[in-house]
Short mmCIF file of C-alpha atoms in Angstrom, two decimals:
data_model
loop_
_atom_site.label_atom_id
_atom_site.label_comp_id
_atom_site.label_asym_id
_atom_site.label_seq_id
_atom_site.Cartn_x
_atom_site.Cartn_y
_atom_site.Cartn_z
CA UNK A 1 40.60 -45.05 -100.61
CA UNK A 2 44.61 -44.45 -101.91
CA UNK A 3 45.37 -40.38 -102.89
CA UNK A 4 45.80 -39.86 -106.76
CA UNK A 5 48.84 -40.27 -108.25
CA UNK A 6 50.16 -36.65 -109.50
CA UNK A 7 53.97 -36.17 -110.74
CA UNK A 8 55.91 -34.12 -108.10
CA UNK A 9 57.38 -32.09 -110.43
CA UNK A 10 57.01 -30.64 -113.97
CA UNK A 11 58.73 -27.43 -115.28
CA UNK A 12 58.94 -25.59 -118.38
CA UNK A 13 59.75 -21.99 -119.93
CA UNK A 14 57.91 -19.25 -120.57
CA UNK A 15 55.48 -19.31 -123.74
CA UNK A 16 55.87 -23.54 -123.56
CA UNK A 17 53.06 -25.58 -123.12
CA UNK A 18 53.12 -28.59 -120.37
CA UNK A 19 50.81 -31.55 -119.38
CA UNK A 20 49.84 -33.05 -115.87
CA UNK A 21 48.78 -36.28 -115.57
CA UNK A 22 46.49 -37.58 -112.95
CA UNK A 23 46.46 -41.39 -112.02
CA UNK A 24 43.07 -42.95 -110.44
CA UNK A 25 41.38 -46.04 -110.63
CA UNK A 26 38.41 -47.78 -112.04
CA UNK A 27 35.94 -46.24 -108.99
CA UNK A 28 36.83 -42.66 -109.33
CA UNK A 29 38.31 -41.07 -112.57
CA UNK A 30 37.41 -44.11 -114.67
CA UNK A 31 33.55 -44.15 -113.06
CA UNK A 32 32.70 -40.28 -112.80
CA UNK A 33 33.40 -37.25 -115.61
CA UNK A 34 34.28 -35.42 -111.92
CA UNK A 35 37.54 -34.53 -112.42
CA UNK A 36 38.69 -30.88 -111.00
CA UNK A 37 42.06 -29.36 -111.03
CA UNK A 38 42.73 -26.70 -108.52
CA UNK A 39 45.68 -24.14 -108.76
CA UNK A 40 47.45 -23.20 -105.16
CA UNK A 41 50.18 -20.19 -104.85
CA UNK A 42 52.33 -20.26 -101.30
CA UNK A 43 50.07 -19.25 -98.36
CA UNK A 44 46.38 -19.38 -100.07
CA UNK A 45 43.06 -21.39 -100.92
CA UNK A 46 43.51 -23.10 -103.70
CA UNK A 47 41.57 -21.80 -106.69
CA UNK A 48 39.18 -23.98 -109.24
CA UNK A 49 40.71 -24.28 -112.81
CA UNK A 50 39.04 -26.78 -114.37
CA UNK A 51 35.67 -28.81 -113.45
CA UNK A 52 33.79 -32.07 -114.66
CA UNK A 53 37.27 -33.26 -116.97
CA UNK A 54 37.72 -30.38 -119.33
CA UNK A 55 34.88 -27.01 -118.46
CA UNK A 56 36.67 -23.94 -117.25
CA UNK A 57 34.14 -21.45 -114.81
CA UNK A 58 33.53 -18.42 -115.67
CA UNK A 59 36.17 -16.13 -116.22
CA UNK A 60 38.71 -19.02 -116.67
CA UNK A 61 41.71 -18.54 -118.50
CA UNK A 62 42.09 -20.52 -121.90
CA UNK A 63 45.60 -21.31 -121.19
CA UNK A 64 44.33 -24.17 -118.86
CA UNK A 65 42.84 -27.47 -120.78
CA UNK A 66 41.82 -30.62 -119.19
CA UNK A 67 41.35 -34.50 -120.45
CA UNK A 68 40.36 -37.82 -119.59
CA UNK A 69 40.91 -41.40 -120.61
CA UNK A 70 40.09 -44.06 -118.49
CA UNK A 71 41.71 -44.02 -115.19
CA UNK A 72 43.75 -40.67 -116.01
CA UNK A 73 43.45 -37.23 -116.39
CA UNK A 74 45.50 -34.40 -117.43
CA UNK A 75 45.90 -30.63 -116.80
CA UNK A 76 47.20 -28.61 -120.40
CA UNK A 77 48.91 -25.44 -119.65
CA UNK A 78 49.64 -23.57 -123.03
CA UNK A 79 51.54 -20.34 -122.91
CA UNK A 80 53.53 -20.71 -120.16
CA UNK A 81 53.70 -17.51 -117.77
CA UNK A 82 55.57 -17.11 -114.68
CA UNK A 83 52.34 -16.27 -112.62
CA UNK A 84 51.67 -19.89 -113.38
CA UNK A 85 53.93 -20.93 -110.92
CA UNK A 86 52.23 -23.07 -108.40
CA UNK A 87 51.11 -26.13 -106.95
CA UNK A 88 48.18 -27.94 -109.04
CA UNK A 89 45.93 -30.43 -107.10
CA UNK A 90 43.46 -33.19 -109.45
CA UNK A 91 40.36 -33.90 -107.51
CA UNK A 92 37.58 -36.49 -108.41
CA UNK A 93 34.14 -37.63 -107.18
CA UNK A 94 34.61 -41.84 -105.34
CA UNK A 95 32.72 -44.75 -104.95
CA UNK A 96 31.22 -44.11 -101.56
CA UNK A 97 29.84 -40.16 -101.70
CA UNK A 98 33.87 -39.22 -100.83
CA UNK A 99 36.19 -37.30 -102.63
CA UNK A 100 39.54 -37.85 -103.54
CA UNK A 101 42.26 -35.57 -104.82
CA UNK A 102 46.06 -36.23 -105.60
CA UNK A 103 49.41 -35.44 -104.06
CA UNK A 104 50.16 -32.31 -105.79
CA UNK A 105 52.51 -30.92 -108.61
CA UNK A 106 55.30 -28.62 -108.13
CA UNK A 107 55.41 -26.15 -111.35
CA UNK A 108 58.21 -24.60 -111.94
CA UNK A 109 58.54 -21.68 -115.10
CA UNK A 110 62.40 -21.64 -115.68
CA UNK B 1 29.19 -13.51 -104.09
CA UNK B 2 29.60 -16.47 -101.92
CA UNK B 3 32.44 -16.17 -99.21
CA UNK B 4 33.46 -18.62 -96.56
CA UNK B 5 35.32 -18.11 -94.00
CA UNK B 6 36.96 -20.36 -91.43
CA UNK B 7 37.34 -20.21 -87.41
CA UNK B 8 38.15 -21.81 -84.08
CA UNK B 9 41.27 -21.77 -82.00
CA UNK B 10 44.52 -22.75 -83.79
CA UNK B 11 46.56 -24.29 -80.82
CA UNK B 12 45.07 -27.19 -79.07
CA UNK B 13 46.93 -30.20 -76.92
CA UNK B 14 47.02 -33.68 -77.86
CA UNK B 15 43.15 -35.65 -77.04
CA UNK B 16 40.91 -32.44 -77.41
CA UNK B 17 38.65 -32.08 -79.32
CA UNK B 18 39.53 -29.25 -82.63
CA UNK B 19 35.90 -27.45 -83.23
CA UNK B 20 35.48 -25.32 -86.48
CA UNK B 21 33.05 -23.42 -87.91
CA UNK B 22 32.55 -22.01 -91.35
CA UNK B 23 30.58 -18.56 -91.51
CA UNK B 24 28.84 -18.61 -95.44
CA UNK B 25 28.32 -14.99 -96.71
CA UNK B 26 26.21 -14.10 -99.88
CA UNK B 27 24.43 -17.09 -100.00
CA UNK B 28 22.66 -19.71 -97.24
CA UNK B 29 23.25 -23.27 -97.21
CA UNK B 30 20.65 -24.68 -99.04
CA UNK B 31 19.81 -28.52 -99.66
CA UNK B 32 21.32 -29.55 -103.93
CA UNK B 33 24.33 -27.79 -102.06
CA UNK B 34 27.43 -29.89 -100.72
CA UNK B 35 29.20 -27.85 -97.95
CA UNK B 36 32.86 -30.40 -97.33
CA UNK B 37 35.98 -29.58 -95.03
CA UNK B 38 39.54 -30.30 -96.39
CA UNK B 39 42.86 -30.36 -95.19
CA UNK B 40 45.93 -29.60 -96.16
CA UNK B 41 49.47 -30.63 -93.73
CA UNK B 42 52.22 -28.27 -93.79
CA UNK B 43 53.70 -29.02 -96.94
CA UNK B 44 51.62 -31.81 -98.17
CA UNK B 45 48.90 -32.15 -100.43
CA UNK B 46 45.42 -31.44 -99.80
CA UNK B 47 43.17 -34.14 -98.10
CA UNK B 48 39.35 -34.70 -98.39
CA UNK B 49 37.97 -34.93 -94.76
CA UNK B 50 34.09 -34.93 -95.12
CA UNK B 51 31.43 -32.73 -96.06
CA UNK B 52 27.56 -32.49 -95.59
CA UNK B 53 23.83 -31.91 -97.80
CA UNK B 54 21.92 -30.10 -95.54
CA UNK B 55 19.41 -32.78 -95.96
CA UNK B 56 21.04 -36.03 -95.60
CA UNK B 57 23.38 -37.45 -93.34
CA UNK B 58 27.18 -36.65 -93.61
CA UNK B 59 29.74 -38.23 -95.60
CA UNK B 60 33.29 -38.41 -93.80
CA UNK B 61 36.77 -40.16 -95.00
CA UNK B 62 36.43 -43.93 -93.30
CA UNK B 63 39.94 -43.27 -91.67
CA UNK B 64 38.33 -39.94 -89.84
CA UNK B 65 34.82 -41.60 -89.20
CA UNK B 66 34.89 -42.42 -85.69
CA UNK B 67 36.56 -38.96 -84.54
CA UNK B 68 34.81 -36.67 -87.20
CA UNK B 69 31.27 -34.94 -87.04
CA UNK B 70 30.00 -32.74 -89.32
CA UNK B 71 26.55 -30.39 -89.23
CA UNK B 72 24.70 -27.39 -90.58
CA UNK B 73 23.60 -24.62 -87.94
CA UNK B 74 20.15 -23.94 -87.27
CA UNK B 75 20.12 -20.90 -89.40
CA UNK B 76 21.62 -22.37 -92.14
CA UNK B 77 24.34 -19.80 -92.50
CA UNK B 78 27.39 -21.81 -90.84
CA UNK B 79 28.38 -25.52 -90.48
CA UNK B 80 30.62 -26.73 -87.95
CA UNK B 81 33.23 -29.62 -87.68
CA UNK B 82 34.21 -31.38 -84.52
CA UNK B 83 37.41 -34.03 -84.64
CA UNK B 84 38.20 -35.87 -81.25
CA UNK B 85 41.03 -36.97 -79.60
CA UNK B 86 43.52 -35.28 -82.33
CA UNK B 87 46.94 -35.58 -82.54
CA UNK B 88 49.93 -34.20 -83.99
CA UNK B 89 48.84 -35.61 -87.05
CA UNK B 90 45.74 -33.89 -87.31
CA UNK B 91 47.89 -30.32 -87.65
CA UNK B 92 47.36 -28.94 -90.81
CA UNK B 93 45.23 -25.88 -92.32
CA UNK B 94 41.57 -26.98 -92.22
CA UNK B 95 39.43 -25.33 -95.37
CA UNK B 96 35.59 -25.34 -96.02
CA UNK B 97 34.12 -25.23 -99.04
CA UNK B 98 31.10 -25.31 -101.00
CA UNK B 99 30.63 -27.84 -103.60
CA UNK B 100 28.58 -27.42 -106.46
CA UNK B 101 28.29 -29.44 -109.67
CA UNK B 102 30.64 -32.74 -107.96
CA UNK B 103 32.96 -29.35 -108.02
CA UNK B 104 35.02 -27.34 -104.94
CA UNK B 105 34.20 -23.71 -106.64
CA UNK B 106 34.75 -21.89 -103.37
CA UNK B 107 37.33 -21.90 -101.09
CA UNK B 108 37.57 -20.34 -97.43
CA UNK B 109 41.21 -18.95 -96.67
CA UNK B 110 42.09 -21.31 -94.67
CA UNK B 111 42.65 -21.54 -90.67
CA UNK B 112 46.13 -23.19 -89.28
CA UNK B 113 45.68 -25.64 -86.40
CA UNK B 114 48.13 -26.93 -84.67
CA UNK B 115 48.40 -30.09 -82.10
CA UNK B 116 51.13 -29.75 -79.65
CA UNK B 117 52.02 -30.67 -76.25
#
């Protein structure tokens, strides 16, 4: 039961779009459409951005979108803003009634 | 509006037992919802450690299963975590969270637990 794989860091300039990848296996991302994405600012709890691969919670920003292909998922952020600078985590339900998280990606807005 | 709050000791010595409680307000712990614990070591990523559906056997991360117990209180307003024989590797911020529709949608603020002699 290994963690999902994310890049350690990504960066972009205000107004640009970026994508964060999340790689899993045939036992998690590939098998279930239960991929979520969370945003975490320093010293705060994670905040749900995307669930069920590509659904936004009520009141969620349309600048965040999710997708999945095979055992990999992605989070896209459009129109980067300074407040988007944070850590981003993917998560997936996994075989055996368990959940996996990615190692996290630090987004820097240049 | 559902809110969660973790409570428990902030400092433990190695080999002691960590006991944390998550208090739920704005709702009750009902069947059909999953209530989980996630931790985050300092400067590191999130780690699911276990959780419970109120009417089912708890589910634990395999590497922690021998030391971990998660249960729901009789009031259905609290659920708890007990982690035995803690070491420095258990030092982390511990979060409780509600999982509905297979996503952790509501999180507590987190509580820092330090294991040190």
